[in-house]
C-alpha positions in Angstrom: -15.2 -4.0 10.5 -11.1 -2.7 11.2 -10.7 0.7 10.9 -8.5 2.2 8.9 -5.1 4.2 10.4 -5.1 7.3 9.4 -2.1 8.8 7.5 -0.2 11.3 10.1 -1.8 10.0 13.2 -1.2 6.2 13.4 1.1 5.8 10.6 5.6 6.0 9.9 7.7 6.8 7.5 9.8 3.3 7.6 13.6 4.2 7.6 16.2 2.0 6.3 19.3 3.8 5.6 21.8 2.1 7.4 25.0 3.6 6.2 25.9 7.4 7.2 23.4 9.8 8.7 21.0 9.5 6.2 18.8 7.3 8.4 19.3 10.3 10.9 18.5 13.1 8.6 15.8 12.0 7.4 14.2 10.7 10.4 15.1 14.5 12.0 13.1 15.9 8.5 10.2 14.1 8.5 10.0 14.6 12.5 10.2 18.5 11.9 7.3 17.7 9.2 4.9 16.3 11.4 5.5 12.9 9.9 6.2 9.7 12.7 9.7 8.0 11.7 10.9 4.8 12.7 14.4 3.6 12.0 15.6 0.4 11.2 19.1 -1.2 11.1 18.8 -4.1 9.1 17.1 -5.6 5.8 15.4 -8.8 8.2 13.8 -5.8 10.6 12.9 -3.5 7.4 10.7 -6.4 6.1 9.0 -7.5 9.8 8.1 -3.9 10.0 6.0 -3.9 6.9 2.4 -2.7 7.3 -0.9 -1.6 7.7 1.0 1.0 9.8 3.7 2.5 7.2 2.8 5.3 5.1 5.7 4.8 3.3 9.2 3.5 3.2 12.2 5.5 2.8 15.6 3.5 1.7 19.1 4.1 0.6 19.7 2.8 -2.9 23.2 1.1 -1.8 21.3 -0.7 1.2 19.4 -2.8 -1.9 21.8 -3.1 -4.1 22.8 -6.1 -3.3 20.6 -7.4 -1.5 18.2 -10.4 -1.2 14.9 -8.4 -1.6 13.0 -11.8 -1.0 11.1 -11.2 2.1 9.9 -7.6 0.9 9.5 -8.8 -2.4 7.0 -11.1 -0.9 5.3 -8.9 1.5 5.2 -6.8 -1.6 3.1 -10.2 -3.4 0.8 -10.2 -0.4 -0.3 -7.0 0.1 -4.1 -6.2 -0.4 -5.5 -5.4 -3.4 -5.8 -1.8 -2.2 -2.2 -1.3 -0.8 0.6 -0.5 -3.0 2.7 1.3 -0.1 5.8 3.8 -1.5 8.9 3.8 -1.6 11.1 6.6 -1.4 15.1 5.7 -2.8 17.9 8.0 -1.8 19.8 7.7 -4.5 23.9 9.1 -5.2 23.7 11.4 -7.8 22.8 10.6 -11.2 21.6 7.3 -9.8 17.8 7.5 -11.3 16.7 4.2 -13.3 17.5 6.0 -16.6 21.2 6.0 -15.7 21.9 3.3 -13.3 20.4 -0.7 -14.0 20.4 -1.0 -10.2 18.1 1.4 -9.7 15.5 0.5 -12.3 15.6 -3.2 -10.8 14.4 -2.0 -7.6 11.6 0.1 -9.6 10.4 -3.3 -11.4 11.1 -4.9 -7.5 9.3 -2.9 -5.4 6.8 -1.2 -7.5 5.6 2.1 -6.4 8.8 4.4 -6.2 9.8 7.7 -5.8 13.6 8.7 -6.2 15.3 11.8 -4.4 18.9 12.0 -5.6 21.8 12.7 -2.6 22.5 15.5 -1.7 19.0 16.2 -1.5 17.0 19.5 -0.7 15.2 18.9 2.4 12.2 20.7 1.0 12.1 18.4 -2.0 12.5 15.0 0.5 9.2 16.5 2.7 7.3 17.2 -0.6 8.2 13.9 -1.4 7.2 11.9 1.6 3.9 14.5 1.6 2.7 13.5 -1.6 3.9 9.3 -0.7 1.6 10.4 2.5 -1.4 11.8 0.4 -1.1 8.5 -2.2 -1.5 6.5 0.9 -4.0 8.1 2.9 -6.2 7.5 -0.9 -5.4 3.9 -0.7 -7.2 3.2 2.9 -10.0 5.4 2.0 -10.5 2.6 0.0 -10.0 -0.8 1.5 -12.6 1.9 3.9 -14.8 2.0 0.7 -14.1 -1.9 0.2 -14.8 -2.7 3.7 -17.4 -1.3 3.9 -19.1 -2.7 1.0 -18.4 -6.2 1.8 -20.0 -5.9 5.0 -23.5 -4.3 3.2 -23.2 -7.5 1.0 -22.6 -10.1 4.6 -26.2 -8.5 5.6 -27.6 -8.8 2.4 -26.8 -12.1 2.3 -27.5 -12.6 6.3 -31.3 -11.0 5.5 -32.0 -13.1 2.7 -30.9 -16.5 4.1 -33.6 -15.4 6.9 -36.2 -14.4 5.2 -36.0 -16.8 3.2 -35.8 -14.2 0.4 -34.3 -15.1 -3.1 -32.6 -12.8 -4.6 -32.0 -12.1 -8.5 -30.4 -9.8 -11.3 -31.8 -8.7 -14.8 -28.8 -7.1 -17.5 -31.0 -4.7 -19.2 -28.4 -4.2 -21.8 -28.4 -8.3 -22.7 -31.5 -9.8 -21.1 -29.8 -11.8 -18.9 -31.6 -13.3 -15.8 -29.6 -14.4 -12.9 -31.1 -15.7 -9.8 -29.9 -17.8 -6.5 -31.0 -21.0 -6.0 -33.6 -19.4 -3.3 -35.4 -17.3 -5.9 -35.4 -20.3 -7.9 -37.4 -22.0 -5.2 -40.0 -20.2 -5.0 -40.9 -20.3 -8.3 -40.5 -24.2 -8.5 -37.2 -24.3 -10.0 -34.6 -26.1 -9.6 -31.4 -25.0 -8.5 -29.8 -26.4 -12.0 
């Protein structure tokens, strides 16, 4: 069974802010707060770095405004069911989705989005980043629980098969009985 990375130890904040000093400022603030950060300088690198090790992504609105987001969107679409990567979008003053159609488009494409208007206060930025980390930690914990349940189910099926034991389940509300093919055979019934 694969062990999930835990935020603040193996995970990073991925930063894509190719214009100006936003990437350096964001990385510096994150590192001061004890959060590892990785800066990427182009969209293909950003898309290539998305994965389980990313706790959240920081992007500037203008970096995605007219970009081809198909690679990023494709990655989001194939995320496992437990995953919903948080995106922190740095917008210009008054650039939230309520007044900015481009920002609204990013919400639709990226899904789990928080907007931070620039110029931003360091405390606000770190607070949003920590919230994203907590949300991602809950996602990693959900993945661990799902994997444990899947492993338990695999072991049960192996034991049932090895012991030539049948399984049955009775729904008490509907009185419906569901049985495995092995259980049916034990009682002289055909699989159908």
